[in-house]
GROMACS .gro file of C-alpha atoms in nm:
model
  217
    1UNK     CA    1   0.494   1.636   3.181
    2UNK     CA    2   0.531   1.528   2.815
    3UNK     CA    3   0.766   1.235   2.779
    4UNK     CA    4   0.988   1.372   2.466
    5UNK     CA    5   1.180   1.042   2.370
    6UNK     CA    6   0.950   0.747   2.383
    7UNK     CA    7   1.162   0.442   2.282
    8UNK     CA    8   1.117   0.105   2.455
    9UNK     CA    9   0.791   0.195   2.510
   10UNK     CA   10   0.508  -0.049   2.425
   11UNK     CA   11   0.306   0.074   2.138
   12UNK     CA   12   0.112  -0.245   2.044
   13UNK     CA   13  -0.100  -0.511   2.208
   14UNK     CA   14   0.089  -0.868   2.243
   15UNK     CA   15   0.069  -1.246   2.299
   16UNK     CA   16   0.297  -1.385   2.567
   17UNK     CA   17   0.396  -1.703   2.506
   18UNK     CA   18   0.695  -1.907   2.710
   19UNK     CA   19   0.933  -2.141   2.482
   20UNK     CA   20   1.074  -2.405   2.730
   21UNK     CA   21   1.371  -2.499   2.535
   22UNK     CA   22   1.514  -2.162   2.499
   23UNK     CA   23   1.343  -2.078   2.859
   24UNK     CA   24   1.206  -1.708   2.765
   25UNK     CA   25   0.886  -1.535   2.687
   26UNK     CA   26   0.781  -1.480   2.325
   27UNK     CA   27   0.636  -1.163   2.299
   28UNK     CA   28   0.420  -1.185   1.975
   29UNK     CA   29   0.203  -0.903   1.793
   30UNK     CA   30  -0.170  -1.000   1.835
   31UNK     CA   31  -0.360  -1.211   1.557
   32UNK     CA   32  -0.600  -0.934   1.508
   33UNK     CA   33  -0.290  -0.732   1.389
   34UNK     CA   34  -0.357  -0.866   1.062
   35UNK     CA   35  -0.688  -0.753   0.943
   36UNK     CA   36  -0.548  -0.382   0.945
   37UNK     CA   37  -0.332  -0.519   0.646
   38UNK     CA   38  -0.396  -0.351   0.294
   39UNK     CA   39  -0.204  -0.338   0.003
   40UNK     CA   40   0.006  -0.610  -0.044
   41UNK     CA   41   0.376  -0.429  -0.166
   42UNK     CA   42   0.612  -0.590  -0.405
   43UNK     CA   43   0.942  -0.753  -0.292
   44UNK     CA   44   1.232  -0.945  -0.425
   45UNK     CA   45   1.277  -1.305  -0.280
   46UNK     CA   46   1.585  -1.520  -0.285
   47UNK     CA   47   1.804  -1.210  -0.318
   48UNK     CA   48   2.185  -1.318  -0.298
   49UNK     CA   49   2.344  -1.015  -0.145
   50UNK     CA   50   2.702  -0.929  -0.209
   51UNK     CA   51   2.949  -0.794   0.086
   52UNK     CA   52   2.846  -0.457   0.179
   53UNK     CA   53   2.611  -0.434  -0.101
   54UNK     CA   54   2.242  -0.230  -0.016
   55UNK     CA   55   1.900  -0.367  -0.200
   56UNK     CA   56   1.575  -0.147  -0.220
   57UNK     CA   57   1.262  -0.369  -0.119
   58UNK     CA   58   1.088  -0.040  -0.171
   59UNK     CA   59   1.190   0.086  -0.537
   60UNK     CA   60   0.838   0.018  -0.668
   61UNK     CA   61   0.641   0.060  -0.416
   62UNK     CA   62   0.422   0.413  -0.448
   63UNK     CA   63   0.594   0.692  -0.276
   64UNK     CA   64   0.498   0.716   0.051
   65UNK     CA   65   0.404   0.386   0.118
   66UNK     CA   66   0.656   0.308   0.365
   67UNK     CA   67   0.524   0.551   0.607
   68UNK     CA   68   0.278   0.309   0.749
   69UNK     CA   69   0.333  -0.017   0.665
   70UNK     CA   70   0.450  -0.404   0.801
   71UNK     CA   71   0.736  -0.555   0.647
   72UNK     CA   72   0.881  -0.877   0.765
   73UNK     CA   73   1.295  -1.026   0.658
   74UNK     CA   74   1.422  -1.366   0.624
   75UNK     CA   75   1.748  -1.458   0.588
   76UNK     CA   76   1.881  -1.758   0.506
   77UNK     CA   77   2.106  -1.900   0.831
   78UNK     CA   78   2.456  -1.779   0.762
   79UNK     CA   79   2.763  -2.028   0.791
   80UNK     CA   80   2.996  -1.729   0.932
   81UNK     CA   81   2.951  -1.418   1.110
   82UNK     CA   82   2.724  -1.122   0.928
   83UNK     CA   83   2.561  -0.833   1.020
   84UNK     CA   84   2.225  -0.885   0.815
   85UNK     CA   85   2.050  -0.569   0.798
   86UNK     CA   86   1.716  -0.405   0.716
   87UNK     CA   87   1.666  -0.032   0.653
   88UNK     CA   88   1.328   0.162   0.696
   89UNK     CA   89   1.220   0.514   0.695
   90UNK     CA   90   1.508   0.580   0.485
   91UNK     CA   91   1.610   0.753   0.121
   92UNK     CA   92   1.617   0.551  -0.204
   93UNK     CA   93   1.978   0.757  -0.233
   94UNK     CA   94   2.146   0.680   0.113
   95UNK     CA   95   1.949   0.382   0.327
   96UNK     CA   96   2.195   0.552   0.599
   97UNK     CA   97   1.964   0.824   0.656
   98UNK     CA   98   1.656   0.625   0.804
   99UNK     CA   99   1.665   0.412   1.076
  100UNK     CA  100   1.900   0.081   1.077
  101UNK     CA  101   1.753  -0.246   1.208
  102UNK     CA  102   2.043  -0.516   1.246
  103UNK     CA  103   2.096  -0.917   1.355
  104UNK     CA  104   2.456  -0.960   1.430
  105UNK     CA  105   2.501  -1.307   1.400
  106UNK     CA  106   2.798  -1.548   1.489
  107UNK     CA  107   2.791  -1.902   1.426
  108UNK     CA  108   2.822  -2.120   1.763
  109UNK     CA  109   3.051  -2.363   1.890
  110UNK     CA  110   2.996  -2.752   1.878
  111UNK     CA  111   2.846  -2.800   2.182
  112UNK     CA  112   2.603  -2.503   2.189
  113UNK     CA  113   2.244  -2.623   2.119
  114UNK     CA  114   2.137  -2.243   2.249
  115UNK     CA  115   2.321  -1.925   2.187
  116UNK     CA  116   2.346  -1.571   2.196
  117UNK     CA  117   2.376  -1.300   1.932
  118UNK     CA  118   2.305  -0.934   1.927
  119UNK     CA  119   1.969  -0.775   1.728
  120UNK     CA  120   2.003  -0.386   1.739
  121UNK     CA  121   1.897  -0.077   1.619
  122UNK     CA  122   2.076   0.227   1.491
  123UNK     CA  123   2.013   0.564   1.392
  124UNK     CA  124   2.310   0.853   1.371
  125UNK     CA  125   2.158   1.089   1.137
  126UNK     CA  126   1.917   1.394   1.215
  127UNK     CA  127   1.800   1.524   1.560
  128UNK     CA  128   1.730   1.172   1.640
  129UNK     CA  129   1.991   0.950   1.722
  130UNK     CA  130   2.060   0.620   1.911
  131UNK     CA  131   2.263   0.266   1.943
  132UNK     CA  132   2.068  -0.007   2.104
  133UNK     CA  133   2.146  -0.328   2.098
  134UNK     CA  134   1.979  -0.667   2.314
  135UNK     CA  135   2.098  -1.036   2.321
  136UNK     CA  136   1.858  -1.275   2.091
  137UNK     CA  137   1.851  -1.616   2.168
  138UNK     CA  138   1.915  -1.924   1.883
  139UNK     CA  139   1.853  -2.238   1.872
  140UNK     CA  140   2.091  -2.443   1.626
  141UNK     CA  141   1.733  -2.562   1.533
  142UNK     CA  142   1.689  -2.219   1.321
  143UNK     CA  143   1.670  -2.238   0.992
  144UNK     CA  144   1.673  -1.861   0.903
  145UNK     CA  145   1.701  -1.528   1.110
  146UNK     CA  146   1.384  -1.263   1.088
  147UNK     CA  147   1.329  -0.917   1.111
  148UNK     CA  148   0.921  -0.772   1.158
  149UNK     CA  149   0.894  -0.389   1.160
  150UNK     CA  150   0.569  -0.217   1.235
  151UNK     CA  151   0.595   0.105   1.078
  152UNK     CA  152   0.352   0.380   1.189
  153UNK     CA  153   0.477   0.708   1.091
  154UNK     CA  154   0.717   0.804   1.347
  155UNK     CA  155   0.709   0.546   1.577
  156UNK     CA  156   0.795   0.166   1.539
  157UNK     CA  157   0.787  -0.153   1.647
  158UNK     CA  158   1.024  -0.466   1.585
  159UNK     CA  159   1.029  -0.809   1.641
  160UNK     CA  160   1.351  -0.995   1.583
  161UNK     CA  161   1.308  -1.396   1.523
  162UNK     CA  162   0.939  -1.393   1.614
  163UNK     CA  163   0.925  -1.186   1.922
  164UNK     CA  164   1.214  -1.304   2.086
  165UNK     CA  165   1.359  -0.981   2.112
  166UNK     CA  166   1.156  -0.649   2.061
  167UNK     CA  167   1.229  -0.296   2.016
  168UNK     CA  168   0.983   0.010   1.999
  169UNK     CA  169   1.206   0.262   1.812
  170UNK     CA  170   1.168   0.670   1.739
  171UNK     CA  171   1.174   0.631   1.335
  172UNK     CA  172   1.108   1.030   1.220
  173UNK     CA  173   0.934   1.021   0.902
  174UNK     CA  174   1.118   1.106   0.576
  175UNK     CA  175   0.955   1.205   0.273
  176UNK     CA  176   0.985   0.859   0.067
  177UNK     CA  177   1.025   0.620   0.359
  178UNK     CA  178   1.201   0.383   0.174
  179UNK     CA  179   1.287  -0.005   0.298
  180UNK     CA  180   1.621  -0.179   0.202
  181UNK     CA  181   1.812  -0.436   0.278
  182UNK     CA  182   2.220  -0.534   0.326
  183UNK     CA  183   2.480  -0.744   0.436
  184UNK     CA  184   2.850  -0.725   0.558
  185UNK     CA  185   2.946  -1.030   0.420
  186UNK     CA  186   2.765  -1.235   0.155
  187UNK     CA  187   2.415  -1.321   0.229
  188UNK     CA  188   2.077  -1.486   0.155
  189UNK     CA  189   1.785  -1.305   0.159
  190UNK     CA  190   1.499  -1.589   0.168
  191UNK     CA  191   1.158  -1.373   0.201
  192UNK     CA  192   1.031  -1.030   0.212
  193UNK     CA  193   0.694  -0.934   0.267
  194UNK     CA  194   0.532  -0.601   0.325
  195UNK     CA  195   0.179  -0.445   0.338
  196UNK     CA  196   0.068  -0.158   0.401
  197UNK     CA  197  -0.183  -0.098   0.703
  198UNK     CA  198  -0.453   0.089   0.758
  199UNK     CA  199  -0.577   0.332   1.037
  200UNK     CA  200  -0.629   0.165   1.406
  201UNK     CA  201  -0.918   0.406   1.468
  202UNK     CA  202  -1.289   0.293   1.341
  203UNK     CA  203  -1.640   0.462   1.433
  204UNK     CA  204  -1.881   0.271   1.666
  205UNK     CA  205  -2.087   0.180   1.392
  206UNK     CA  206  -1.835   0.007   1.250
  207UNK     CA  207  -1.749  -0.215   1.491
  208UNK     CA  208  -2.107  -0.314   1.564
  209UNK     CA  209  -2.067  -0.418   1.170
  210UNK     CA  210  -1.773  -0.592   1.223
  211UNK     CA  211  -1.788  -1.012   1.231
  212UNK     CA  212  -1.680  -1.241   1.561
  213UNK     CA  213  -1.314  -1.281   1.513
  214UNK     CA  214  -1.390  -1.646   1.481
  215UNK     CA  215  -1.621  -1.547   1.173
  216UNK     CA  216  -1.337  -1.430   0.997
  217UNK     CA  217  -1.078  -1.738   0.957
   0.00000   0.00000   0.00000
């Protein structure tokens, strides 16, 4: 039968690495990921946000371009608890209507050199609705917290602090599939980047056209 609600699936191919000092595998989008990259989009950087206040990363981006795209977060490291947040597939008007991607972050005790924190995703608007939410492990080596989102239409991908938590995530399409950004409590925003990315399928003539991968760095 047709499988109607296909989150946690596995929609793109990964590198698995293992990190010994927080002892987990790294699940990693592949290097070849980033030749379908296109257009790079404009984004603020070193964006101080205010408590509770919501940024557009996508005001001047063409309309539409957040449909398919890559967009990657970085805040700075907090020094108190915040829920640093990134919108996608949302309106310009209310961010609450798309899909909310969130690292709920808590500051650890002295003598934790590896903690826990949530990452999440929520979505409470339209036929499509959910509340998930996985442990991601810190190191008090971290100098920032990141959110990746692969954006393909209605479908996406996420990869909180490089991969150490990932979510594939339902994200129906709206009509300007705007990207913003927020914060409970004050917060840095280091870096933003976004692209958007091109089509996955190529003819066979193409790819007999195509360079060695090692040709191409």
């Amino acid at each position: 039968g047709i499988i109607k609600n296909l989150d946690g699936v596995q929609t793109m191919p990964r590198v698995l690495s293992w990190d010994p000092k927080l002892r987990q595998i790294i699940s990693s989008p592949i290097e070849e990921q980033d030749y379908l990259r296109e257009k790079v989009l404009p984004t603020d950087t070193n964006i101080r946000l205010m408590n509770n206040e919501t940024v557009s990363l996508s005001k001047s981006w063409p309309r539409g371009a957040g449909i398919q795209c890559e967009v990657e977060v970085k805040f700075a490291l907090p020094s108190r608890a915040a829920l640093l947040q990134l919108y996608i597939m949302a309106s310009e008007n209310d961010p609450s209507a798309g899909t909310l991607l969130y690292i709920h972050y808590k500051p650890p005790t002295a003598n934790e050199d590896i903690f826990e924190v949530y990452a999440g995703a929520y979505r409470s608007k339209g036929d499509t609705t959910y509340d998930y939410k996985a442990k991601l492990k810190l190191s008090k080596e971290d100098q920032y917290l990141s959110i990746r989102a692969y954006v393909d239409r209605s479908m996406s991908e996420v990869y909180f602090q490089g991969g150490r938590t990932v979510m594939t995530l339902s994200t129906p399409r709206t009509l300007e599939a705007s990207v913003a950004v927020a914060a409970d409590t004050g917060a840095v925003l280091e870096s933003a980047q976004a692209w958007t990315v091109g089509n996955i399928w190529i003819t066979k003539e193409q790819v007999l056209q195509q360079k060695p991968l090692s040709a191409c760095k």
